[in-house]
PDB file of C-alpha atoms in Angstrom:
ATOM      1  CA  MET A 176     -64.749  -2.027  17.449  1.00 45.00           C
ATOM      2  CA  GLY A 177     -68.431  -1.915  16.313  1.00 49.00           C
ATOM      3  CA  MET A 178     -70.011   0.582  14.072  1.00 51.00           C
ATOM      4  CA  ASN A 179     -73.214   2.458  16.041  1.00 50.00           C
ATOM      5  CA  GLU A 180     -76.348   3.983  14.315  1.00 51.00           C
ATOM      6  CA  ASN A 181     -74.597   7.215  13.339  1.00 51.00           C
ATOM      7  CA  GLU A 182     -71.255   5.177  11.762  1.00 50.00           C
ATOM      8  CA  PHE A 183     -73.928   3.109  10.647  1.00 45.00           C
ATOM      9  CA  ARG A 184     -75.990   5.475   8.422  1.00 49.00           C
ATOM     10  CA  ALA A 185     -73.443   7.078   7.315  1.00 46.00           C
ATOM     11  CA  SER A 186     -71.152   3.724   5.863  1.00 49.00           C
ATOM     12  CA  GLN A 187     -75.077   3.387   3.726  1.00 51.00           C
ATOM     13  CA  ALA A 188     -74.545   6.289   2.296  1.00 50.00           C
ATOM     14  CA  GLY A 189     -70.929   6.605   1.539  1.00 51.00           C
ATOM     15  CA  GLY A 190     -69.158   8.284   4.558  1.00 50.00           C
ATOM     16  CA  VAL A 191     -68.047   4.531   5.439  1.00 49.00           C
ATOM     17  CA  PRO A 192     -66.557   2.410   3.212  1.00 50.00           C
ATOM     18  CA  PRO A 193     -66.244  -1.535   2.447  1.00 53.00           C
ATOM     19  CA  THR A 194     -63.209  -2.740   3.374  1.00 51.00           C
ATOM     20  CA  TYR A 195     -61.159  -6.337   3.007  1.00 54.00           C
ATOM     21  CA  SER A 196     -57.761  -7.461   4.187  1.00 59.00           C
ATOM     22  CA  HIS A 197     -55.737 -10.862   5.132  1.00 61.00           C
ATOM     23  CA  PRO A 198     -56.169 -13.352   7.823  1.00 62.00           C
ATOM     24  CA  TYR A 199     -53.169 -13.128   9.595  1.00 56.00           C
ATOM     25  CA  TYR A 200     -51.901 -11.930  13.038  1.00 60.00           C
ATOM     26  CA  GLN A 201     -49.281  -9.182  13.519  1.00 60.00           C
ATOM     27  CA  GLN A 202     -47.520  -8.159  17.022  1.00 57.00           C
ATOM     28  CA  PRO A 203     -45.906  -5.856  17.230  1.00 47.00           C
ATOM     29  CA  VAL A 204     -42.340  -5.890  19.226  1.00 44.00           C
ATOM     30  CA  ALA A 205     -40.782  -3.600  20.763  1.00 42.00           C
ATOM     31  CA  ALA A 206     -37.717  -1.620  18.328  1.00 41.00           C
ATOM     32  CA  ALA A 207     -34.058  -1.849  18.926  1.00 40.00           C
ATOM     33  CA  PRO A 208     -32.413   1.276  20.867  1.00 37.00           C
ATOM     34  CA  VAL A 209     -30.815   2.586  18.057  1.00 38.00           C
ATOM     35  CA  LEU A 210     -34.227   3.322  16.841  1.00 35.00           C
ATOM     36  CA  THR A 211     -37.119   5.976  16.760  1.00 34.00           C
ATOM     37  CA  PRO A 212     -38.996   4.217  20.332  1.00 36.00           C
ATOM     38  CA  PRO A 213     -42.165   2.258  19.121  1.00 34.00           C
ATOM     39  CA  ARG A 214     -46.489   4.329  20.382  1.00 36.00           C
ATOM     40  CA  PRO A 215     -47.480   3.419  23.420  1.00 33.00           C
ATOM     41  CA  LYS A 216     -49.648   0.109  23.594  1.00 34.00           C
ATOM     42  CA  LYS A 217     -52.388   1.990  23.090  1.00 34.00           C
ATOM     43  CA  LYS A 218     -51.796   3.960  20.157  1.00 32.00           C
ATOM     44  CA  ARG A 219     -49.938   0.582  18.588  1.00 33.00           C
ATOM     45  CA  VAL A 220     -53.321  -1.624  18.982  1.00 30.00           C
ATOM     46  CA  ALA A 221     -55.270   1.716  17.509  1.00 28.00           C
ATOM     47  CA  ALA A 222     -52.766   1.808  14.426  1.00 28.00           C
ATOM     48  CA  LEU A 223     -52.527  -2.248  13.663  1.00 27.00           C
ATOM     49  CA  VAL A 224     -56.695  -1.813  13.957  1.00 28.00           C
ATOM     50  CA  THR A 225     -56.474   1.049  11.462  1.00 23.00           C
ATOM     51  CA  ALA A 226     -54.104  -0.842   9.209  1.00 24.00           C
ATOM     52  CA  SER A 227     -55.590  -3.856   9.067  1.00 29.00           C
ATOM     53  CA  THR A 228     -57.993  -2.563   7.039  1.00 31.00           C
ATOM     54  CA  LEU A 229     -58.601  -0.473   3.284  1.00 29.00           C
ATOM     55  CA  ALA A 230     -61.474   0.588   1.693  1.00 29.00           C
ATOM     56  CA  ALA A 231     -62.704  -1.376  -1.653  1.00 29.00           C
ATOM     57  CA  ALA A 232     -59.146  -3.210  -1.448  1.00 32.00           C
ATOM     58  CA  VAL A 233     -57.296  -6.627  -0.601  1.00 37.00           C
ATOM     59  CA  ILE A 234     -54.987  -5.758   0.798  1.00 34.00           C
ATOM     60  CA  GLY A 235     -51.467  -6.741  -0.573  1.00 31.00           C
ATOM     61  CA  GLY A 236     -47.924  -7.987   1.339  1.00 30.00           C
ATOM     62  CA  ALA A 237     -47.287  -8.453   4.479  1.00 33.00           C
ATOM     63  CA  SER A 238     -50.999  -7.423   5.675  1.00 36.00           C
ATOM     64  CA  GLY A 239     -53.613  -7.576   7.641  1.00 34.00           C
ATOM     65  CA  ALA A 240     -52.581  -8.318  12.401  1.00 30.00           C
ATOM     66  CA  ALA A 241     -55.261  -8.882  14.447  1.00 33.00           C
ATOM     67  CA  ILE A 242     -55.556  -7.874  17.594  1.00 27.00           C
ATOM     68  CA  VAL A 243     -55.030  -9.693  20.896  1.00 30.00           C
ATOM     69  CA  GLY A 244     -53.460  -8.701  23.889  1.00 30.00           C
ATOM     70  CA  LEU A 245     -50.212  -7.132  24.297  1.00 29.00           C
ATOM     71  CA  ASP A 246     -48.989  -8.290  26.928  1.00 33.00           C
ATOM     72  CA  SER A 247     -50.233 -12.061  26.733  1.00 35.00           C
ATOM     73  CA  GLY A 248     -47.245 -13.649  24.941  1.00 41.00           C
ATOM     74  CA  SER A 249     -47.047 -16.189  22.156  1.00 40.00           C
ATOM     75  CA  PRO A 250     -49.545 -18.574  22.942  1.00 40.00           C
ATOM     76  CA  THR A 251     -49.513 -21.856  23.069  1.00 38.00           C
ATOM     77  CA  SER A 252     -52.411 -25.025  22.716  1.00 39.00           C
ATOM     78  CA  SER A 253     -52.135 -27.971  21.745  1.00 38.00           C
ATOM     79  CA  ALA A 254     -55.235 -30.086  19.568  1.00 39.00           C
ATOM     80  CA  ALA A 255     -57.240 -31.247  22.820  1.00 37.00           C
ATOM     81  CA  SER A 256     -56.532 -28.385  24.539  1.00 39.00           C
ATOM     82  CA  ALA A 257     -57.583 -25.171  22.354  1.00 41.00           C
ATOM     83  CA  THR A 258     -59.597 -26.812  19.637  1.00 47.00           C
ATOM     84  CA  THR A 259     -63.071 -24.650  19.174  1.00 46.00           C
ATOM     85  CA  VAL A 260     -65.435 -26.149  16.846  1.00 46.00           C
ATOM     86  CA  SER A 261     -68.473 -25.082  15.427  1.00 42.00           C
ATOM     87  CA  SER A 262     -70.321 -28.005  14.547  1.00 38.00           C
ATOM     88  CA  THR A 263     -73.587 -27.880  12.641  1.00 40.00           C
ATOM     89  CA  THR A 264     -77.140 -30.501  12.468  1.00 42.00           C
ATOM     90  CA  ASN A 265     -75.940 -33.794  10.574  1.00 46.00           C
ATOM     91  CA  THR A 266     -73.037 -32.511  10.393  1.00 64.00           C
ATOM     92  CA  ASP A 267     -70.076 -34.472  12.329  1.00 91.00           C
ATOM     93  CA  VAL A 268     -67.420 -31.324  11.876  1.00 96.00           C
ATOM     94  CA  SER A 269     -65.959 -33.162  14.895  1.00 96.00           C
ATOM     95  CA  ALA A 270     -65.107 -36.089  12.873  1.00 96.00           C
ATOM     96  CA  VAL A 271     -63.851 -33.807   9.798  1.00 97.00           C
ATOM     97  CA  ALA A 272     -61.077 -31.668  12.942  1.00 97.00           C
ATOM     98  CA  ALA A 273     -59.760 -34.694  14.047  1.00 97.00           C
ATOM     99  CA  LYS A 274     -58.796 -35.528  10.883  1.00 97.00           C
ATOM    100  CA  VAL A 275     -57.448 -32.297   8.939  1.00 98.00           C
ATOM    101  CA  LEU A 276     -55.999 -31.266  12.750  1.00 98.00           C
ATOM    102  CA  PRO A 277     -52.631 -33.167  12.664  1.00 98.00           C
ATOM    103  CA  SER A 278     -51.753 -31.410   9.019  1.00 98.00           C
ATOM    104  CA  VAL A 279     -52.411 -27.783   9.974  1.00 98.00           C
ATOM    105  CA  VAL A 280     -49.915 -26.197  11.516  1.00 98.00           C
ATOM    106  CA  GLN A 281     -49.514 -21.954  12.809  1.00 97.00           C
ATOM    107  CA  VAL A 282     -46.792 -20.566  11.100  1.00 97.00           C
ATOM    108  CA  ASN A 283     -44.762 -17.785  13.665  1.00 96.00           C
ATOM    109  CA  VAL A 284     -42.967 -14.912  11.389  1.00 95.00           C
ATOM    110  CA  THR A 285     -40.400 -12.479  11.981  1.00 92.00           C
ATOM    111  CA  THR A 286     -40.794  -8.969  10.630  1.00 88.00           C
ATOM    112  CA  ARG A 287     -38.717  -5.442  10.912  1.00 87.00           C
ATOM    113  CA  GLN A 288     -42.029  -4.244  12.465  1.00 85.00           C
ATOM    114  CA  GLY A 289     -42.586  -7.618  14.857  1.00 87.00           C
ATOM    115  CA  GLU A 290     -44.651 -10.592  14.352  1.00 89.00           C
ATOM    116  CA  ALA A 291     -46.735 -12.010  12.043  1.00 90.00           C
ATOM    117  CA  ILE A 292     -48.430 -15.342  12.515  1.00 94.00           C
ATOM    118  CA  GLY A 293     -50.372 -17.436   9.541  1.00 96.00           C
ATOM    119  CA  SER A 294     -51.660 -20.914   9.316  1.00 97.00           C
ATOM    120  CA  GLY A 295     -50.105 -23.684   6.887  1.00 98.00           C
ATOM    121  CA  VAL A 296     -51.025 -26.365   5.040  1.00 98.00           C
ATOM    122  CA  ILE A 297     -48.833 -29.991   5.278  1.00 98.00           C
ATOM    123  CA  LEU A 298     -48.158 -31.524   1.649  1.00 98.00           C
ATOM    124  CA  SER A 299     -45.813 -33.721   2.145  1.00 98.00           C
ATOM    125  CA  SER A 300     -44.379 -35.927   5.445  1.00 98.00           C
ATOM    126  CA  ASP A 301     -40.338 -34.346   5.752  1.00 97.00           C
ATOM    127  CA  GLY A 302     -42.109 -31.218   6.079  1.00 97.00           C
ATOM    128  CA  LYS A 303     -43.347 -29.403   2.849  1.00 98.00           C
ATOM    129  CA  ILE A 304     -45.350 -26.306   3.624  1.00 98.00           C
ATOM    130  CA  LEU A 305     -48.274 -24.711   1.525  1.00 98.00           C
ATOM    131  CA  THR A 306     -49.508 -20.878   3.058  1.00 97.00           C
ATOM    132  CA  ASN A 307     -50.172 -17.452   1.703  1.00 96.00           C
ATOM    133  CA  ALA A 308     -47.445 -15.854   0.492  1.00 95.00           C
ATOM    134  CA  HIS A 309     -48.843 -12.344   2.674  1.00 94.00           C
ATOM    135  CA  VAL A 310     -47.254 -14.502   5.592  1.00 95.00           C
ATOM    136  CA  VAL A 311     -44.203 -13.892   5.072  1.00 95.00           C
ATOM    137  CA  SER A 312     -43.908 -11.682   2.310  1.00 89.00           C
ATOM    138  CA  ASP A 313     -41.024  -9.483   5.156  1.00 87.00           C
ATOM    139  CA  ALA A 314     -40.073 -12.416   6.276  1.00 90.00           C
ATOM    140  CA  VAL A 315     -36.458 -12.256   8.274  1.00 89.00           C
ATOM    141  CA  GLY A 316     -34.877 -14.987   8.059  1.00 83.00           C
ATOM    142  CA  ASP A 317     -36.062 -18.426   8.838  1.00 83.00           C
ATOM    143  CA  VAL A 318     -40.006 -18.836   9.963  1.00 95.00           C
ATOM    144  CA  THR A 319     -41.140 -21.378  12.814  1.00 97.00           C
ATOM    145  CA  ILE A 320     -43.430 -23.965  12.212  1.00 97.00           C
ATOM    146  CA  THR A 321     -45.931 -25.493  15.671  1.00 98.00           C
ATOM    147  CA  LEU A 322     -47.939 -28.075  14.915  1.00 98.00           C
ATOM    148  CA  SER A 323     -51.198 -29.113  16.459  1.00 97.00           C
ATOM    149  CA  ASP A 324     -49.136 -31.196  18.547  1.00 96.00           C
ATOM    150  CA  GLY A 325     -47.255 -28.287  19.828  1.00 96.00           C
ATOM    151  CA  THR A 326     -43.804 -29.351  17.858  1.00 97.00           C
ATOM    152  CA  LYS A 327     -41.842 -26.841  15.932  1.00 97.00           C
ATOM    153  CA  TYR A 328     -39.562 -26.694  12.841  1.00 98.00           C
ATOM    154  CA  GLN A 329     -37.500 -23.836  11.907  1.00 97.00           C
ATOM    155  CA  ALA A 330     -38.949 -23.504   7.778  1.00 97.00           C
ATOM    156  CA  SER A 331     -37.303 -21.358   4.984  1.00 95.00           C
ATOM    157  CA  VAL A 332     -39.224 -20.454   2.136  1.00 95.00           C
ATOM    158  CA  VAL A 333     -39.240 -22.071  -1.068  1.00 95.00           C
ATOM    159  CA  GLY A 334     -40.681 -19.709  -3.594  1.00 95.00           C
ATOM    160  CA  ALA A 335     -43.507 -17.196  -3.619  1.00 95.00           C
ATOM    161  CA  ASP A 336     -46.767 -16.307  -5.164  1.00 95.00           C
ATOM    162  CA  THR A 337     -48.045 -12.820  -4.894  1.00 92.00           C
ATOM    163  CA  LYS A 338     -50.501 -11.911  -7.062  1.00 91.00           C
ATOM    164  CA  ALA A 339     -51.498 -15.182  -6.238  1.00 94.00           C
ATOM    165  CA  ASP A 340     -51.334 -15.384  -2.642  1.00 95.00           C
ATOM    166  CA  ILE A 341     -49.316 -18.351  -2.606  1.00 96.00           C
ATOM    167  CA  ALA A 342     -45.976 -19.262  -0.614  1.00 97.00           C
ATOM    168  CA  VAL A 343     -43.985 -23.659   0.053  1.00 97.00           C
ATOM    169  CA  LEU A 344     -42.016 -23.906   3.151  1.00 97.00           C
ATOM    170  CA  GLN A 345     -39.990 -26.358   4.197  1.00 97.00           C
ATOM    171  CA  ALA A 346     -39.871 -27.710   7.548  1.00 97.00           C
ATOM    172  CA  GLU A 347     -35.469 -28.059   8.326  1.00 96.00           C
ATOM    173  CA  GLY A 348     -35.293 -32.048   9.738  1.00 96.00           C
ATOM    174  CA  ALA A 349     -38.621 -32.498   9.467  1.00 97.00           C
ATOM    175  CA  SER A 350     -40.487 -36.053   9.238  1.00 96.00           C
ATOM    176  CA  GLY A 351     -44.053 -38.621   9.855  1.00 97.00           C
ATOM    177  CA  LEU A 352     -45.527 -35.173   9.653  1.00 98.00           C
ATOM    178  CA  THR A 353     -49.227 -35.937   8.969  1.00 98.00           C
ATOM    179  CA  ALA A 354     -49.903 -34.603   4.468  1.00 98.00           C
ATOM    180  CA  ALA A 355     -53.311 -33.431   4.060  1.00 98.00           C
ATOM    181  CA  THR A 356     -55.895 -34.159   1.165  1.00 98.00           C
ATOM    182  CA  LEU A 357     -55.810 -31.963  -1.162  1.00 98.00           C
ATOM    183  CA  GLY A 358     -59.676 -32.022  -2.862  1.00 97.00           C
ATOM    184  CA  ASP A 359     -61.268 -31.408  -6.734  1.00 98.00           C
ATOM    185  CA  SER A 360     -62.039 -27.437  -5.991  1.00 97.00           C
ATOM    186  CA  SER A 361     -63.401 -28.085 -10.034  1.00 97.00           C
ATOM    187  CA  LYS A 362     -66.287 -30.007  -7.635  1.00 97.00           C
ATOM    188  CA  VAL A 363     -66.851 -27.294  -5.744  1.00 97.00           C
ATOM    189  CA  GLN A 364     -70.699 -26.041  -4.953  1.00 97.00           C
ATOM    190  CA  VAL A 365     -72.270 -23.111  -3.798  1.00 98.00           C
ATOM    191  CA  GLY A 366     -74.531 -24.128  -0.449  1.00 97.00           C
ATOM    192  CA  GLU A 367     -72.068 -28.006   0.679  1.00 97.00           C
ATOM    193  CA  GLU A 368     -70.863 -27.488   3.690  1.00 97.00           C
ATOM    194  CA  VAL A 369     -67.391 -27.118   4.979  1.00 98.00           C
ATOM    195  CA  VAL A 370     -64.494 -26.173   7.732  1.00 98.00           C
ATOM    196  CA  ALA A 371     -61.855 -23.775   8.101  1.00 98.00           C
ATOM    197  CA  ILE A 372     -58.924 -24.447  10.860  1.00 98.00           C
ATOM    198  CA  GLY A 373     -56.147 -21.844  11.404  1.00 97.00           C
ATOM    199  CA  SER A 374     -55.160 -19.621  13.979  1.00 96.00           C
ATOM    200  CA  PRO A 375     -56.927 -17.450  14.189  1.00 94.00           C
ATOM    201  CA  GLY A 376     -55.939 -14.663  16.887  1.00 91.00           C
ATOM    202  CA  GLY A 377     -53.162 -16.597  17.057  1.00 93.00           C
ATOM    203  CA  LEU A 378     -55.499 -18.990  18.498  1.00 95.00           C
ATOM    204  CA  GLN A 379     -53.537 -22.319  17.108  1.00 96.00           C
ATOM    205  CA  ASN A 380     -55.510 -25.164  15.873  1.00 96.00           C
ATOM    206  CA  THR A 381     -59.252 -23.322  16.301  1.00 97.00           C
ATOM    207  CA  VAL A 382     -62.072 -24.775  13.992  1.00 97.00           C
ATOM    208  CA  THR A 383     -64.693 -23.195  12.306  1.00 97.00           C
ATOM    209  CA  SER A 384     -67.736 -24.479  10.127  1.00 97.00           C
ATOM    210  CA  GLY A 385     -70.717 -22.745   7.331  1.00 97.00           C
ATOM    211  CA  ILE A 386     -70.908 -23.285   3.193  1.00 98.00           C
ATOM    212  CA  VAL A 387     -69.693 -22.246   0.692  1.00 98.00           C
ATOM    213  CA  SER A 388     -71.736 -19.210  -0.857  1.00 97.00           C
ATOM    214  CA  ALA A 389     -70.033 -17.872  -2.975  1.00 96.00           C
ATOM    215  CA  LEU A 390     -67.863 -19.709  -6.260  1.00 97.00           C
ATOM    216  CA  ASN A 391     -65.821 -17.539  -8.993  1.00 95.00           C
ATOM    217  CA  ARG A 392     -65.205 -14.693  -6.704  1.00 92.00           C
ATOM    218  CA  ASP A 393     -63.237 -12.301  -8.330  1.00 87.00           C
ATOM    219  CA  LEU A 394     -61.626 -10.330  -5.742  1.00 79.00           C
ATOM    220  CA  SER A 395     -59.682  -8.135  -8.263  1.00 72.00           C
ATOM    221  CA  ASP A 396     -63.466  -7.012  -9.901  1.00 62.00           C
ATOM    222  CA  ILE A 397     -65.128  -6.508  -5.929  1.00 58.00           C
ATOM    223  CA  SER A 398     -62.105  -3.385  -5.030  1.00 53.00           C
ATOM    224  CA  SER A 399     -60.063  -1.274  -5.772  1.00 44.00           C
ATOM    225  CA  GLY A 400     -57.211   1.273  -4.636  1.00 37.00           C
ATOM    226  CA  GLU A 401     -54.071   1.300  -2.573  1.00 34.00           C
ATOM    227  CA  PRO A 402     -53.408  -0.931   0.393  1.00 33.00           C
ATOM    228  CA  ASP A 403     -51.315  -0.197   3.174  1.00 31.00           C
ATOM    229  CA  THR A 404     -49.023  -2.326   5.103  1.00 27.00           C
ATOM    230  CA  PRO A 405     -50.595  -3.706   9.035  1.00 28.00           C
ATOM    231  CA  PHE A 406     -47.358  -0.781   9.814  1.00 26.00           C
ATOM    232  CA  GLY A 407     -49.364   2.576   7.998  1.00 26.00           C
ATOM    233  CA  GLN A 408     -46.741   1.691   4.167  1.00 29.00           C
ATOM    234  CA  THR A 409     -48.537   2.010   1.357  1.00 31.00           C
ATOM    235  CA  ALA A 410     -48.145  -1.058  -0.908  1.00 33.00           C
ATOM    236  CA  ASP A 411     -47.839  -0.922  -4.655  1.00 38.00           C
ATOM    237  CA  THR A 412     -51.305  -2.334  -6.342  1.00 40.00           C
ATOM    238  CA  SER A 413     -50.034  -3.491  -8.960  1.00 45.00           C
ATOM    239  CA  SER A 414     -47.305  -5.300  -8.094  1.00 49.00           C
ATOM    240  CA  ASP A 415     -48.185  -6.743  -4.910  1.00 54.00           C
ATOM    241  CA  SER A 416     -51.438  -6.954  -4.576  1.00 62.00           C
ATOM    242  CA  PRO A 417     -52.698 -10.371  -5.338  1.00 74.00           C
ATOM    243  CA  SER A 418     -55.208 -10.959  -8.253  1.00 75.00           C
ATOM    244  CA  TYR A 419     -57.302 -14.662  -7.858  1.00 86.00           C
ATOM    245  CA  THR A 420     -60.366 -16.214  -8.451  1.00 92.00           C
ATOM    246  CA  ALA A 421     -61.633 -17.054  -4.558  1.00 96.00           C
ATOM    247  CA  ILE A 422     -64.513 -20.166  -3.646  1.00 97.00           C
ATOM    248  CA  GLN A 423     -66.185 -16.883  -0.691  1.00 96.00           C
ATOM    249  CA  THR A 424     -68.221 -18.714   2.876  1.00 97.00           C
ATOM    250  CA  ASP A 425     -69.227 -18.050   5.352  1.00 96.00           C
ATOM    251  CA  ALA A 426     -67.180 -20.479   7.561  1.00 96.00           C
ATOM    252  CA  SER A 427     -65.549 -17.693  10.056  1.00 94.00           C
ATOM    253  CA  ILE A 428     -62.277 -16.121   9.116  1.00 93.00           C
ATOM    254  CA  ASN A 429     -60.013 -13.832  11.376  1.00 92.00           C
ATOM    255  CA  GLN A 430     -57.148 -12.985  10.988  1.00 90.00           C
ATOM    256  CA  GLY A 431     -54.516 -15.861  11.908  1.00 94.00           C
ATOM    257  CA  ASN A 432     -56.189 -17.670   8.906  1.00 95.00           C
ATOM    258  CA  SER A 433     -54.171 -17.313   6.245  1.00 95.00           C
ATOM    259  CA  GLY A 434     -53.071 -19.952   4.878  1.00 97.00           C
ATOM    260  CA  GLY A 435     -54.459 -22.820   6.796  1.00 98.00           C
ATOM    261  CA  PRO A 436     -57.165 -24.869   5.009  1.00 98.00           C
ATOM    262  CA  LEU A 437     -61.068 -24.103   4.129  1.00 98.00           C
ATOM    263  CA  VAL A 438     -61.900 -28.358   3.087  1.00 98.00           C
ATOM    264  CA  ASP A 439     -64.770 -30.347   2.559  1.00 97.00           C
ATOM    265  CA  MET A 440     -66.497 -33.074   4.480  1.00 97.00           C
ATOM    266  CA  ASN A 441     -64.551 -34.871   3.299  1.00 96.00           C
ATOM    267  CA  GLY A 442     -61.670 -34.051   5.150  1.00 97.00           C
ATOM    268  CA  GLU A 443     -59.986 -32.864   1.861  1.00 98.00           C
ATOM    269  CA  VAL A 444     -59.005 -29.589   1.452  1.00 98.00           C
ATOM    270  CA  ILE A 445     -60.337 -27.530  -1.477  1.00 98.00           C
ATOM    271  CA  GLY A 446     -59.278 -23.772  -0.650  1.00 98.00           C
ATOM    272  CA  ILE A 447     -56.277 -22.033   1.277  1.00 98.00           C
ATOM    273  CA  ASN A 448     -57.360 -19.615   2.936  1.00 97.00           C
ATOM    274  CA  SER A 449     -56.472 -15.464   2.650  1.00 94.00           C
ATOM    275  CA  ALA A 450     -58.801 -13.044   2.996  1.00 91.00           C
ATOM    276  CA  LEU A 451     -62.138 -11.255   4.870  1.00 88.00           C
ATOM    277  CA  TYR A 452     -64.257  -8.369   3.890  1.00 84.00           C
ATOM    278  CA  SER A 453     -64.489  -6.312   6.234  1.00 76.00           C
ATOM    279  CA  PRO A 454     -68.192  -3.219   6.634  1.00 72.00           C
ATOM    280  CA  SER A 455     -65.856  -0.859   8.556  1.00 65.00           C
ATOM    281  CA  SER A 456     -62.144   0.689   9.241  1.00 59.00           C
ATOM    282  CA  THR A 457     -62.657  -0.425  12.205  1.00 54.00           C
ATOM    283  CA  SER A 458     -63.647  -3.762  12.071  1.00 56.00           C
ATOM    284  CA  ALA A 459     -61.181  -6.035  13.179  1.00 61.00           C
ATOM    285  CA  GLY A 460     -63.292  -9.540  12.849  1.00 75.00           C
ATOM    286  CA  SER A 461     -65.455 -11.778  10.294  1.00 82.00           C
ATOM    287  CA  VAL A 462     -68.824 -11.014   8.964  1.00 86.00           C
ATOM    288  CA  GLY A 463     -69.603 -14.184   7.802  1.00 90.00           C
ATOM    289  CA  ILE A 464     -67.901 -13.077   4.073  1.00 92.00           C
ATOM    290  CA  GLY A 465     -63.842 -15.027   3.860  1.00 94.00           C
ATOM    291  CA  PHE A 466     -62.410 -15.641   0.816  1.00 95.00           C
ATOM    292  CA  ALA A 467     -60.338 -19.228  -0.039  1.00 97.00           C
ATOM    293  CA  ILE A 468     -57.837 -19.516  -2.679  1.00 97.00           C
ATOM    294  CA  PRO A 469     -59.268 -22.914  -4.820  1.00 97.00           C
ATOM    295  CA  ILE A 470     -57.017 -25.087  -4.071  1.00 98.00           C
ATOM    296  CA  ASN A 471     -56.886 -26.646  -7.722  1.00 97.00           C
ATOM    297  CA  ASP A 472     -55.181 -23.197  -8.295  1.00 96.00           C
ATOM    298  CA  ALA A 473     -52.838 -23.155  -5.933  1.00 97.00           C
ATOM    299  CA  LYS A 474     -51.573 -26.638  -6.513  1.00 97.00           C
ATOM    300  CA  THR A 475     -50.869 -25.366 -10.457  1.00 96.00           C
ATOM    301  CA  ILE A 476     -47.685 -22.626  -7.826  1.00 96.00           C
ATOM    302  CA  ILE A 477     -46.697 -25.626  -6.328  1.00 96.00           C
ATOM    303  CA  GLN A 478     -45.688 -27.380  -9.243  1.00 95.00           C
ATOM    304  CA  GLN A 479     -44.179 -23.945 -10.225  1.00 95.00           C
ATOM    305  CA  ILE A 480     -42.635 -23.067  -7.685  1.00 95.00           C
ATOM    306  CA  GLU A 481     -40.772 -26.207  -7.675  1.00 92.00           C
ATOM    307  CA  ASN A 482     -39.972 -26.113 -10.716  1.00 90.00           C
ATOM    308  CA  ASN A 483     -37.803 -22.923 -10.268  1.00 82.00           C
TER     309      ASN A 483
END
């Protein structure tokens, strides 16, 4: 929901502080009969929109819900039918998408509050998956991953680092998966073209493009405060809030992109999409300021998780 002219002026005067949120999708489900009945749908949506953002903070834990029609059910798609490609001049984004899409998965997580949907990157042919820690932090039991062709696997959480916002999953019984090529984020330059792939709003196989707009963006310096989860619970910023130096991009990143790849024009993963900037507490969409964890940092955390 955008701001009208009065709200915009108020925001410039300090009335509406900027917000940050994690881009992954959560859809409420009905509570069990013994629990307090859920609020009406319209009120539920409003609560999620408000709680998916936070004044001057990067939301930690299971947070940053996107809103789509609650009556639409779980999204289904295939690489051929659900891919949205936004190309730039003199750049073959479609070739990058064709190379990387088979290595990107949708991650569905059941939590006590509802269903969370994020994205992930295939690390090995036997089903090792890289995603954000905040996507799976509140998982109840196994999670479900869906390949770009619609194939589904159950997966367990191997380990997670909430500060680095990195988690590793293992798909059960998987074989023959297409692993992504991990690049070198130390060679990334401001202004170079990049492509983001994921499931914004639960729309799997969505592709967007843009440039690297800044490097070494320290999110802990940009903002401070007490982050909220999508269901209005306050998180402990001292232990739960991620803290890392990010790649900033104007490639469109929305809730649902969390854990998906940011890739260069060689189709190599240079970052893991993890956060987005919203200019007001009522905004739930991309304004061209997104953040990705540098893949070199992610590699270090992956190694630590595997060695534990």
